[in-house]
Tab-separated table of C-alpha atoms and ligand atoms in Angstrom:
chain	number	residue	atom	x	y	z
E	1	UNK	CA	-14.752	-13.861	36.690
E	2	UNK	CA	-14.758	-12.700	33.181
E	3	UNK	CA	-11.955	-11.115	31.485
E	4	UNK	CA	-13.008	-8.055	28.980
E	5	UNK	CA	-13.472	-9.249	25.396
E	6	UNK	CA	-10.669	-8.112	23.176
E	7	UNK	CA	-11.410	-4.596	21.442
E	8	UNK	CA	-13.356	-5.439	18.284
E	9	UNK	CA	-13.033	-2.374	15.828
E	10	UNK	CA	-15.031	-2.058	11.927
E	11	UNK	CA	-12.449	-0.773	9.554
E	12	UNK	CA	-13.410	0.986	6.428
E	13	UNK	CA	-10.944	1.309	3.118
E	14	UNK	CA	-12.115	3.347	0.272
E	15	UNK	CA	-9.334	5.590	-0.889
E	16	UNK	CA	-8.420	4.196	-4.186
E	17	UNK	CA	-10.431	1.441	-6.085
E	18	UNK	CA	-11.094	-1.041	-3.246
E	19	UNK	CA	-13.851	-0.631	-1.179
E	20	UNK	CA	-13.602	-2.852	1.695
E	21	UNK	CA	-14.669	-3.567	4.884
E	22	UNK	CA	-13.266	-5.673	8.107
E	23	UNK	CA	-13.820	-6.618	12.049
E	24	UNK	CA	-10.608	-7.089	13.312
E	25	UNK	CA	-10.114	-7.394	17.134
E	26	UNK	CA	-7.415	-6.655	19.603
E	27	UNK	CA	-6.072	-10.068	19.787
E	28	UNK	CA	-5.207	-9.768	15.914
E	29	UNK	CA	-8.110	-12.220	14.769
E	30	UNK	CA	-9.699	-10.794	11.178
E	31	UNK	CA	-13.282	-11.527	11.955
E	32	UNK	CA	-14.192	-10.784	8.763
E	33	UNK	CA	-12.760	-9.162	5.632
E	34	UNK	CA	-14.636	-7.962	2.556
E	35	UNK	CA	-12.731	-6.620	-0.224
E	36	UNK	CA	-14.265	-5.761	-3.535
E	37	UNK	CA	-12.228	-4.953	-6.255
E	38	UNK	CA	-13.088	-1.962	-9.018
E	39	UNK	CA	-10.613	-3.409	-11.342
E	40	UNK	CA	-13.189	-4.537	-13.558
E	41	UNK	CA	-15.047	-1.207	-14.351
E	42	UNK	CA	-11.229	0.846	-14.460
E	43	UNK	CA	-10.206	-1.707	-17.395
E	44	UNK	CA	-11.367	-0.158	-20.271
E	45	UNK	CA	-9.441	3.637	-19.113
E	46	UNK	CA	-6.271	1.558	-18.803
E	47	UNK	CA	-6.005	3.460	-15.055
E	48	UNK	CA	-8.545	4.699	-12.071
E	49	UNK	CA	-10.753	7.070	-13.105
E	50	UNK	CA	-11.380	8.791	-9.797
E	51	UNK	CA	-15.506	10.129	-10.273
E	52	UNK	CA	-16.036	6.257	-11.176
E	53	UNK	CA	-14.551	5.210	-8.080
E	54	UNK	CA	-16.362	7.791	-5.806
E	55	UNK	CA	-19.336	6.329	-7.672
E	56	UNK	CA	-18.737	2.761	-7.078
E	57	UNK	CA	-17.739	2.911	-3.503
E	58	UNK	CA	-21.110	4.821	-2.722
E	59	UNK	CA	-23.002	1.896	-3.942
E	60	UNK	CA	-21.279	-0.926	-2.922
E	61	UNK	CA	-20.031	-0.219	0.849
E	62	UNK	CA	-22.729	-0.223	3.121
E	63	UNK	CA	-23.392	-4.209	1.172
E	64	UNK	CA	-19.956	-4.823	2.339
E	65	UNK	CA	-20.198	-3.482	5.583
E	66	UNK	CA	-23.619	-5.495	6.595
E	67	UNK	CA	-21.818	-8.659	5.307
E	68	UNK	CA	-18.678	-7.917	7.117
E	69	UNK	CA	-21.008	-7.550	10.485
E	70	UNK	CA	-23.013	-10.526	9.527
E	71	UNK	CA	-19.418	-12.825	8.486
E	72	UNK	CA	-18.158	-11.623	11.827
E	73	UNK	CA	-21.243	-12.614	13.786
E	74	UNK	CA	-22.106	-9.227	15.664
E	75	UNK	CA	-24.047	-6.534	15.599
E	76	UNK	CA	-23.040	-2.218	15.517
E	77	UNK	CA	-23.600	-3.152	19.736
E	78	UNK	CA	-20.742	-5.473	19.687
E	79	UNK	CA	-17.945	-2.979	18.253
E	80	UNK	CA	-15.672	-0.628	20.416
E	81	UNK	CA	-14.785	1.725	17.522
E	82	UNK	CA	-15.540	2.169	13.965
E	83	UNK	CA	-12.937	3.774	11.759
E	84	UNK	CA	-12.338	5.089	7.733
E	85	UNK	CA	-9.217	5.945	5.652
E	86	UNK	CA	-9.235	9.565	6.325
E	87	UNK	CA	-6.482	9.784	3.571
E	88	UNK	CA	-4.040	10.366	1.567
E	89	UNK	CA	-6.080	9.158	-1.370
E	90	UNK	CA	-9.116	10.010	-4.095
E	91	UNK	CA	-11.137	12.237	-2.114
E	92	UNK	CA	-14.543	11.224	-3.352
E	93	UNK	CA	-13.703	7.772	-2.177
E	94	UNK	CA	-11.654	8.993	0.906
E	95	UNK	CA	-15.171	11.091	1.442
E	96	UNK	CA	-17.742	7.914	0.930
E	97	UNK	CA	-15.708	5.659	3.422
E	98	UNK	CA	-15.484	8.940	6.351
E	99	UNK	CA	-18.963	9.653	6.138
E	100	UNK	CA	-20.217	6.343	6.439
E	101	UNK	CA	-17.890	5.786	9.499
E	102	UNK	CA	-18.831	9.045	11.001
E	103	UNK	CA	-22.607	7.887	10.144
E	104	UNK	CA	-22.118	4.596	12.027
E	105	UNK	CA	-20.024	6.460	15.107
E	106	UNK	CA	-23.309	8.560	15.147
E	107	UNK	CA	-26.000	6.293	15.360
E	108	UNK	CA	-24.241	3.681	17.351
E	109	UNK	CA	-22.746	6.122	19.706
E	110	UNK	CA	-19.039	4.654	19.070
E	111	UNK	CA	-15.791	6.181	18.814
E	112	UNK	CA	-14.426	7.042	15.529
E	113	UNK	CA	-10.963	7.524	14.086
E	114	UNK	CA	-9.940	8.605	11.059
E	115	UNK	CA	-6.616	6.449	9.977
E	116	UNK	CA	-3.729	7.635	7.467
E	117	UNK	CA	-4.167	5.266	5.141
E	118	UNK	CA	-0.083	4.656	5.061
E	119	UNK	CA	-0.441	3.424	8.728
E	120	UNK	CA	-2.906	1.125	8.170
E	121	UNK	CA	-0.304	-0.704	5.304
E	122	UNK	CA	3.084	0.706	7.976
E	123	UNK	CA	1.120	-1.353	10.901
E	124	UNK	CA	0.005	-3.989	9.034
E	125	UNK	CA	2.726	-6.404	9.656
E	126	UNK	CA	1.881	-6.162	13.202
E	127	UNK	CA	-1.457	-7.711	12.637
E	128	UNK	CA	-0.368	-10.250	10.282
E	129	UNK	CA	3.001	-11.411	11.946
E	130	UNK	CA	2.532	-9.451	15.460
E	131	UNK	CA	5.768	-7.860	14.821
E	132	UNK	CA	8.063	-5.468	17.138
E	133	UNK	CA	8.828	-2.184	17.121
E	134	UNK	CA	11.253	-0.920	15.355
E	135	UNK	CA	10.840	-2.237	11.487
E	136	UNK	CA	12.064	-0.984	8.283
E	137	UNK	CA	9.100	-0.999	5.788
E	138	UNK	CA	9.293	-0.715	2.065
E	139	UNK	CA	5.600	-0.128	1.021
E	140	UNK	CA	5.256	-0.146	-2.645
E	141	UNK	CA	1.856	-0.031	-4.762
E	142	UNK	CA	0.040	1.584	-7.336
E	143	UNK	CA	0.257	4.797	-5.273
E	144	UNK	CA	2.689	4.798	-3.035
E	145	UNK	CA	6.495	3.976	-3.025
E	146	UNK	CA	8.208	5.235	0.461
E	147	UNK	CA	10.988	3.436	2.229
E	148	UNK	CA	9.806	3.904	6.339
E	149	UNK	CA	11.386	3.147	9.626
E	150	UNK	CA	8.238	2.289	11.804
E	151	UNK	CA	9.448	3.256	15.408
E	152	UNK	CA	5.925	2.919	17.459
E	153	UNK	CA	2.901	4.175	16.553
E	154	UNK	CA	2.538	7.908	15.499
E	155	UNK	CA	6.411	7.248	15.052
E	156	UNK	CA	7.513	7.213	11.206
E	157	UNK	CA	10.784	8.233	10.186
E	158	UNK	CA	10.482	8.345	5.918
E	159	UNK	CA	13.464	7.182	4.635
E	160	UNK	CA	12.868	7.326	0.709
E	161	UNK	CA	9.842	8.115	-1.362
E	162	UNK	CA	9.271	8.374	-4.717
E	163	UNK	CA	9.514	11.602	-6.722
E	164	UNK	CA	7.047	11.394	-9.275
E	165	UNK	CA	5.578	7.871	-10.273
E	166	UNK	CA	4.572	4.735	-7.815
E	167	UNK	CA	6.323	2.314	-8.561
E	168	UNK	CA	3.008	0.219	-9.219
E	169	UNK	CA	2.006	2.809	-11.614
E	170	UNK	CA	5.224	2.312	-13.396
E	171	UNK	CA	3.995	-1.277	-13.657
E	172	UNK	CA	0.621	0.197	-14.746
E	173	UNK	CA	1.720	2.973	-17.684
E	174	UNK	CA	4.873	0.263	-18.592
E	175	UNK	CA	1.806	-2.574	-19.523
E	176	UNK	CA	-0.585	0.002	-21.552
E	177	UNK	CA	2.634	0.936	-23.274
E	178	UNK	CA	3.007	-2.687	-24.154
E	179	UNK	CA	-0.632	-3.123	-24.897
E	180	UNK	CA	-0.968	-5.700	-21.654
E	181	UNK	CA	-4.021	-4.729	-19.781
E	182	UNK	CA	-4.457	-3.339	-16.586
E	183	UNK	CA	-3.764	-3.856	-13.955
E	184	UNK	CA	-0.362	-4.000	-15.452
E	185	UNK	CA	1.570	-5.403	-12.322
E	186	UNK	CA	0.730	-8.898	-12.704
E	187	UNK	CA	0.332	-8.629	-16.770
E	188	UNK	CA	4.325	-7.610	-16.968
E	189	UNK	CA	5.040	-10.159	-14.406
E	190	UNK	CA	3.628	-13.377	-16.600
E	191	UNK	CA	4.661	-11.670	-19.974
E	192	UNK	CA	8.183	-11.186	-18.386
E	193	UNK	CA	8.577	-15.165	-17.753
E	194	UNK	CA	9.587	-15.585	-21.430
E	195	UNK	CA	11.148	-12.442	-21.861
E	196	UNK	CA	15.372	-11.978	-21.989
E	197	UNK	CA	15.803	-8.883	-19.819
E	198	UNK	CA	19.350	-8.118	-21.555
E	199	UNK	CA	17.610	-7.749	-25.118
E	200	UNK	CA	16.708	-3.844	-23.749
E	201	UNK	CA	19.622	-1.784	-22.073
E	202	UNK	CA	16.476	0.497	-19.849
E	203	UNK	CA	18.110	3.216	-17.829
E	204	UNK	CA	18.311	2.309	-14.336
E	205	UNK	CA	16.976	6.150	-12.634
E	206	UNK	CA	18.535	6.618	-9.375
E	207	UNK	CA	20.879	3.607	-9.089
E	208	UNK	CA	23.545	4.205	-6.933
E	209	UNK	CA	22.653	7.658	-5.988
E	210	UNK	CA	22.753	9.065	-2.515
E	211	UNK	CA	19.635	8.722	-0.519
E	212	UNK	CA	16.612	6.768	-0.535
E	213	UNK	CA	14.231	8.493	-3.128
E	214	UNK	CA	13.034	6.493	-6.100
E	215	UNK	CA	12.056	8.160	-9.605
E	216	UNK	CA	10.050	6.097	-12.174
E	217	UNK	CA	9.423	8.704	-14.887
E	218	UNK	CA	12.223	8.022	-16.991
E	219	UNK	CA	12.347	4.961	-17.021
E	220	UNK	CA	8.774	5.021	-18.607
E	221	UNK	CA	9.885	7.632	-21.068
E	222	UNK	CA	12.671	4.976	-22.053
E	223	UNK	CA	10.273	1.972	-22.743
E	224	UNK	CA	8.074	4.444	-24.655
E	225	UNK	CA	10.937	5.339	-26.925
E	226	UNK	CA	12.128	1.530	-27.118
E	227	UNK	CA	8.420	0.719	-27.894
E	228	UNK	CA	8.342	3.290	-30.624
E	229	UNK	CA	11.260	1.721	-32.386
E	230	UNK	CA	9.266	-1.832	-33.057
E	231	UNK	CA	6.635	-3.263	-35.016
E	232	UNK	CA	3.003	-2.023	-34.044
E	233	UNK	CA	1.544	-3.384	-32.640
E	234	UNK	CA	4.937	-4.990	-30.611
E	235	UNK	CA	5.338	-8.833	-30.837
E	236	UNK	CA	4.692	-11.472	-28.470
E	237	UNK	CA	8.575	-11.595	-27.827
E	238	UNK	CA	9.456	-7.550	-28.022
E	239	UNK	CA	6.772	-7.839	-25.489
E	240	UNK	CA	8.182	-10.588	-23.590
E	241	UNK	CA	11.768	-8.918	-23.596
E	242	UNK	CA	10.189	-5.426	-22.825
E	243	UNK	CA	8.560	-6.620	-19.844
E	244	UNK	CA	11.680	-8.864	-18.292
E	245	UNK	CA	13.970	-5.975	-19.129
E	246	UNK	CA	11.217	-3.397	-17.145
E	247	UNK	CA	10.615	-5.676	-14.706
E	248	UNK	CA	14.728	-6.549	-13.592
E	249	UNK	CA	15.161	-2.907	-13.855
E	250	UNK	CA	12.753	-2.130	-11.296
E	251	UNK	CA	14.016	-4.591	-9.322
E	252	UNK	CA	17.305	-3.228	-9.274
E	253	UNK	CA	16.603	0.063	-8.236
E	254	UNK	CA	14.248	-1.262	-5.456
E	255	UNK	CA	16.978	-3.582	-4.144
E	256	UNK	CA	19.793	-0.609	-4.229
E	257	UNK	CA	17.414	2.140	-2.267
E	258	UNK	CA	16.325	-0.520	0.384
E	259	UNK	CA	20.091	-1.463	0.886
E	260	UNK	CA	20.747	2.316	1.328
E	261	UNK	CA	17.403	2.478	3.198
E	262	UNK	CA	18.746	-0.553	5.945
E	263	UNK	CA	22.170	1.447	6.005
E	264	UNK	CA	20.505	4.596	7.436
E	265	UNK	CA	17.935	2.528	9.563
E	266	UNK	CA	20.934	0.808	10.883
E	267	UNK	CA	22.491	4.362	12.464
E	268	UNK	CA	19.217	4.608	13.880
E	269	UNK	CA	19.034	1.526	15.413
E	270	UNK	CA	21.829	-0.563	15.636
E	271	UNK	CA	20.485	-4.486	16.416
E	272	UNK	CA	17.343	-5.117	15.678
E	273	UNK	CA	14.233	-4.802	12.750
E	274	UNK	CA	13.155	-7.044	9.829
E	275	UNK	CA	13.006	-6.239	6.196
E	276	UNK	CA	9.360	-5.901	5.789
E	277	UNK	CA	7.781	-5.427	1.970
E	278	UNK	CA	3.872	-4.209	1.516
E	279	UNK	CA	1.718	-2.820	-0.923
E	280	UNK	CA	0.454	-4.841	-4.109
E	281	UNK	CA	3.589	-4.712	-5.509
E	282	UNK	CA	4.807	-6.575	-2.624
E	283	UNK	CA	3.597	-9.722	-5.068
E	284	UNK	CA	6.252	-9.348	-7.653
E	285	UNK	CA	8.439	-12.981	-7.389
E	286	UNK	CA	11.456	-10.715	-8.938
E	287	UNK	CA	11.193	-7.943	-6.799
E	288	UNK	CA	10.178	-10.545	-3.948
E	289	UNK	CA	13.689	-12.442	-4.449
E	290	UNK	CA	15.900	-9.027	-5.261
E	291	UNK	CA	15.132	-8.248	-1.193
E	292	UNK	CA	15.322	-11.452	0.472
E	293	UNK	CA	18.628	-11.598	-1.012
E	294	UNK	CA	19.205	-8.292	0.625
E	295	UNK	CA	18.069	-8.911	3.772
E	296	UNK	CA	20.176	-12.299	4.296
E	297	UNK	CA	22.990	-10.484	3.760
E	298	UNK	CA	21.892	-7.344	6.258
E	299	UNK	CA	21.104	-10.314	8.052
E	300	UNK	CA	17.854	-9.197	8.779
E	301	UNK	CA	14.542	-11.365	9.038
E	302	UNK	CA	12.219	-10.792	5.952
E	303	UNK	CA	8.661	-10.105	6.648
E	304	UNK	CA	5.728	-10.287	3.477
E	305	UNK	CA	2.170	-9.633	5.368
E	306	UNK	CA	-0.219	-12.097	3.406
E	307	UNK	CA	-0.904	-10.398	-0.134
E	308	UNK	CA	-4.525	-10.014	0.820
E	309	UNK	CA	-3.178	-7.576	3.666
E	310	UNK	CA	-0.635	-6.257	1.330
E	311	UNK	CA	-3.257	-4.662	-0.626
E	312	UNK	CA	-5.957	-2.004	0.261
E	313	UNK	CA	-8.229	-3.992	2.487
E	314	UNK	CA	-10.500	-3.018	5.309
E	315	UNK	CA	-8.376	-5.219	8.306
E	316	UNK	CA	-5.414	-3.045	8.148
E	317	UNK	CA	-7.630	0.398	8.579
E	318	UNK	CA	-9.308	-1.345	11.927
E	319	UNK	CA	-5.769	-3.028	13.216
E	320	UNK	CA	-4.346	0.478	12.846
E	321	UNK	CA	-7.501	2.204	14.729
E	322	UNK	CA	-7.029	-0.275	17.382
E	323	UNK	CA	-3.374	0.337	17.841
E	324	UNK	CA	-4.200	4.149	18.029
E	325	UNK	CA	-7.667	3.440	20.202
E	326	UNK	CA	-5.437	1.444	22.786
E	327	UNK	CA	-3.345	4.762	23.269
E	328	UNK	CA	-6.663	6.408	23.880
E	329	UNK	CA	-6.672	8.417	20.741
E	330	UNK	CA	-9.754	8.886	18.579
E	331	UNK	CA	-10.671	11.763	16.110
E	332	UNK	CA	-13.559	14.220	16.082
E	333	UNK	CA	-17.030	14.211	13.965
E	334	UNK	CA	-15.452	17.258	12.503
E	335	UNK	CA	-12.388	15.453	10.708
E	336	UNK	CA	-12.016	16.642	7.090
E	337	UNK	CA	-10.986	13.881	4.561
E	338	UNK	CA	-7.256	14.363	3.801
E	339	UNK	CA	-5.839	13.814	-0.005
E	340	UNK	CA	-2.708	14.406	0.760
E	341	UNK	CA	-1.968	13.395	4.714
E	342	UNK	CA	2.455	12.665	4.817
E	343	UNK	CA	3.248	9.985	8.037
E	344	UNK	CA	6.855	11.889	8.672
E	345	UNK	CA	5.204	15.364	8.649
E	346	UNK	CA	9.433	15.958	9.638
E	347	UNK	CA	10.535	14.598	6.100
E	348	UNK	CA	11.868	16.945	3.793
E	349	UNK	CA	9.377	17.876	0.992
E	350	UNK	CA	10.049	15.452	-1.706
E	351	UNK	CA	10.412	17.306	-5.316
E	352	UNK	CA	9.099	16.287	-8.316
E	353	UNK	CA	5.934	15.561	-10.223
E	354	UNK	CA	3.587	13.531	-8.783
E	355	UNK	CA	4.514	13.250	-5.325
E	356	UNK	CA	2.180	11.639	-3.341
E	357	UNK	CA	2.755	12.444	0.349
M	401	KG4	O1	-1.717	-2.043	-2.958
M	401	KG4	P1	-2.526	-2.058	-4.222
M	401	KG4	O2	-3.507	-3.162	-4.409
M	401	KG4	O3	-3.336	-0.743	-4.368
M	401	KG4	C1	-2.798	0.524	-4.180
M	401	KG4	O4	-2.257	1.042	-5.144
M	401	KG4	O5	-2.858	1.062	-3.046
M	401	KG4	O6	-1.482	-2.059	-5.415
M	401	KG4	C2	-1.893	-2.129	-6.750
M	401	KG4	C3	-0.661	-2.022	-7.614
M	401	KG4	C4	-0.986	-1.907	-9.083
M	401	KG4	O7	-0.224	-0.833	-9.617
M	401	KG4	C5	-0.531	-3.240	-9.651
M	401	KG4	O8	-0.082	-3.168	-10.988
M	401	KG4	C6	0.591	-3.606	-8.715
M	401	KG4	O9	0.157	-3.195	-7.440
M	401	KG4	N1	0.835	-5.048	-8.711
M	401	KG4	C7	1.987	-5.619	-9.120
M	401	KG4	C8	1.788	-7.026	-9.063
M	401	KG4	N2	0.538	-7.259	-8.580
M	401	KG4	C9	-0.041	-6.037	-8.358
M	401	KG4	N3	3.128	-5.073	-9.568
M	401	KG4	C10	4.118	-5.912	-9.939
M	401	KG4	N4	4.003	-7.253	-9.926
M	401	KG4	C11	2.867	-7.856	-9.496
M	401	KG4	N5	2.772	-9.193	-9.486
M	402	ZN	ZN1	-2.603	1.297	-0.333
C-alpha cells in the first residue's frame, strides 16, 4: 500500500517589492523557492514606488513561477492548491500575484486561497522550526511592526502595532536622512559598527508607556533635526554616531514593548510559547541580541525563522495555504485583493498616521 503524498501547494508573494514564488509541501519541505528582489530598480526613489512594482511583478512572475515548478520537479498536475497574497499590501502587486493564482486555479482546476499576507510571516515559524501553538510573534519589516500572540490558525490576538511608521521604514527614511542608500536597514546597521550611540541623546517614543503600540515618527523628526545641525553633507563619523545612536534607540523601544508584549501573553497563557522575531528587520544583530536577552530572562525559547523566510518570500504564502487547506478552507474565484486586510479583526483600531492594518 501507498500512503497519500504530502499536500504540495504553489505559493505566490507579490505585495510589496518581492515577487516570489515557492512549492512547499505538507511535510514542511520547500521544494523550491524563487525570490526576486526589486531593490535594484526602487534605489534611485530612495523608497518603493508602488506603479513600478505593479510593473515589475507583471513581468517577472510567471518566469518565476515556471522555474519554481521546474526547481521543484512537477508539473500544475502535481499541486493540491495554488495560492496568492490576497493582502494587506500595494494593490497593483497584491492584484498581479491574485490573478495569476486565480488564472492557474482556473486552468488547472485546483483550489485556490487567498492568504493574509501577515499569516503567511505569523505561520512561518511553523514551517521553518515546526513550532506549537501558542507563540508570541514580533514581526517587524519595512511595513509592518505588530507584536501577535499566534493561538492556532485563524487565531491572532494583536498585542501591539505600530501607529504610524514600520519600524523598517524608520530604518529606511533614518538612512536617506543620512545619505546611506536604500534599503536603509542593513546600510545603518554596517555604518552603526563605528558609530558611539551616546554622541546623540534621540528620544526614545513610547518607552515605558502602557501597552504594546510602537510609534517611529518622532524619532525620525529627531534625527532630521540632529542632521540639520551638522556639516552637509554629514561626515563619515556624524554618520557613524547617527546611525549607532538610531539604531540602540530602536532597539530599546523594541525590547521594552516585547517585554510588555510577553507580560500580557503571559495572562493569556501561563506556561508555554517562544519569543519568535520575523520580518526583514528580524536581521538586525542589535535588535537580534536586545530580545534574546529578553527572552532568557522570560525564560522563554527564542525562535529566528531563517532570514530568507523572514522576508517576503513565496514558501511562507503556500505553508500558510496549506495550514488553512488542511482545515478544509479555500477562497472563491470572486476574492477581491485586500490593501488593508487586519489578522485581529477584534483589535482596537490603532490611531495614527500610517497605520497599516
Ligand atoms: O520583510 P522585508 O524584506 O519586506 C517587507 O517590508 O515586508 O523587510 C524589509 C525591511 C526594510 O525596511 C529594510 O531596511 C529592513 O527590513 N532591514 C533591516 C535590516 N535588513 C533589512 N533593518 C534593520 N537592520 C537590518 N540588518
Ligand atoms: Zn512582509
Amino acid at each position: 500500500m501507498t500512503l497519500p503524498r504530502p499536500l504540495r501547494v504553489l505559493g505566490i508573494e507579490t505585495s510589496c517589492d518581492e515577487t516570489a514564488a515557492a512549492i512547499v509541501d505538507g511535510d514542511r519541505r520547500i521544494l523550491a523557492d524563487r525570490v526576486l528582489s526589486q531593490t535594484g530598480i526602487h534605489t534611485p526613489y530612495g523608497g518603493i514606488v508602488p506603479e513600478i512594482a505593479a510593473r515589475a511583478h507583471l513581468d517577472h512572475l510567471d518566469g518565476l513561477i515556471r522555474d519554481a515548478l521546474a526547481e521543484a520537479g512537477v508539473g500544475l498536475a502535481d499541486l493540491d492548491a495554488v495560492a496568492a497574497t490576497g493582502g494587506p499590501g500595494l494593490i497593483g502587486g497584491v492584484m498581479v500575484g491574485v490573478m495569476a493564482a486565480k488564472g492557474i486555479a482556473l486552468a488547472a482546476r485546483l483550489p485556490f486561497l487567498a492568504v493574509n499576507h501577515l499569516e503567511g510571516h505569523a505561520l512561518s515559524p511553523r514551517l521553518s522550526h515546526g513550532l506549537d501553538f501558542p507563540y508570541l510573534l514580533l514581526l517587524v519589516s519595512g511595513g509592518h511592526t505588530q507584536l501577535l500572540a499566534v493561538e492556532g490558525v485563524g487565531r491572532y490576538a494583536r498585542l501591539g502595532t505600530t501607529i504610524d511608521d514600520a519600524a523598517g521604514e524608520a530604518f529606511d527614511k533614518t538612512a536617506k536622512l543620512l545619505g546611506l542608500p536604500y534599503p536603509g536597514g542593513p546600510a545603518i546597521e554596517q555604518a552603526a559598527r563605528d558609530g558611539d550611540p551616546a554622541r546623540f541623546a534621540l528620544p526614545r517614543p513610547m518607552l515605558g508607556r502602557p501597552g504594546c503600540d510602537f510609534s517611529f515618527s518622532g524619532l525620525k523628526t529627531a534625527v532630521r533635526q540632529a542632521v540639520a545641525g551638522l556639516a552637509t553633507p554629514p561626515t563619515a563619523r556624524d554618520v557613524a554616531d547617527m546611525a549607532a545612536a538610531f539604531q540602540a534607540t530602536v532597539a530599546a523601544v523594541v525590547a521594552d514593548r516585547c517585554r510588555r508584549a510577553a507580560a500580557l501573553f503571559r495572562q493569556r497563557h501561563p506556561t508555554g510559547g517562544a519569543l519568535v522575531v520575523a520580518g526583514g528587520v528580524a536581521a538586525n544583530g542589535a535588535i537580534r541580541t536586545a530580545l534574546e536577552r529578553i527572552a532568557a530572562d522570560l525564560g522563554m525559547p527564542f525562535v529566528a525563522p531563517p532570514h530568507r523566510l523572514c522576508t517576503d518570500n513565496g514558501a511562507m504564502i503556500a505553508w500558510a495555504a496549506i495550514e488553512r487547506f488542511r482545515l478544509g478552507q479555500q477562497d472563491g474565484l470572486d476574492f477581491a485583493p485586500r490593501p488593508r486586510w487586519p489578522l485581529d479583526p477584534t483589535a482596537p483600531k490603532a490611531i495614527g498616521a500610517g497605520v497599516k492594518a
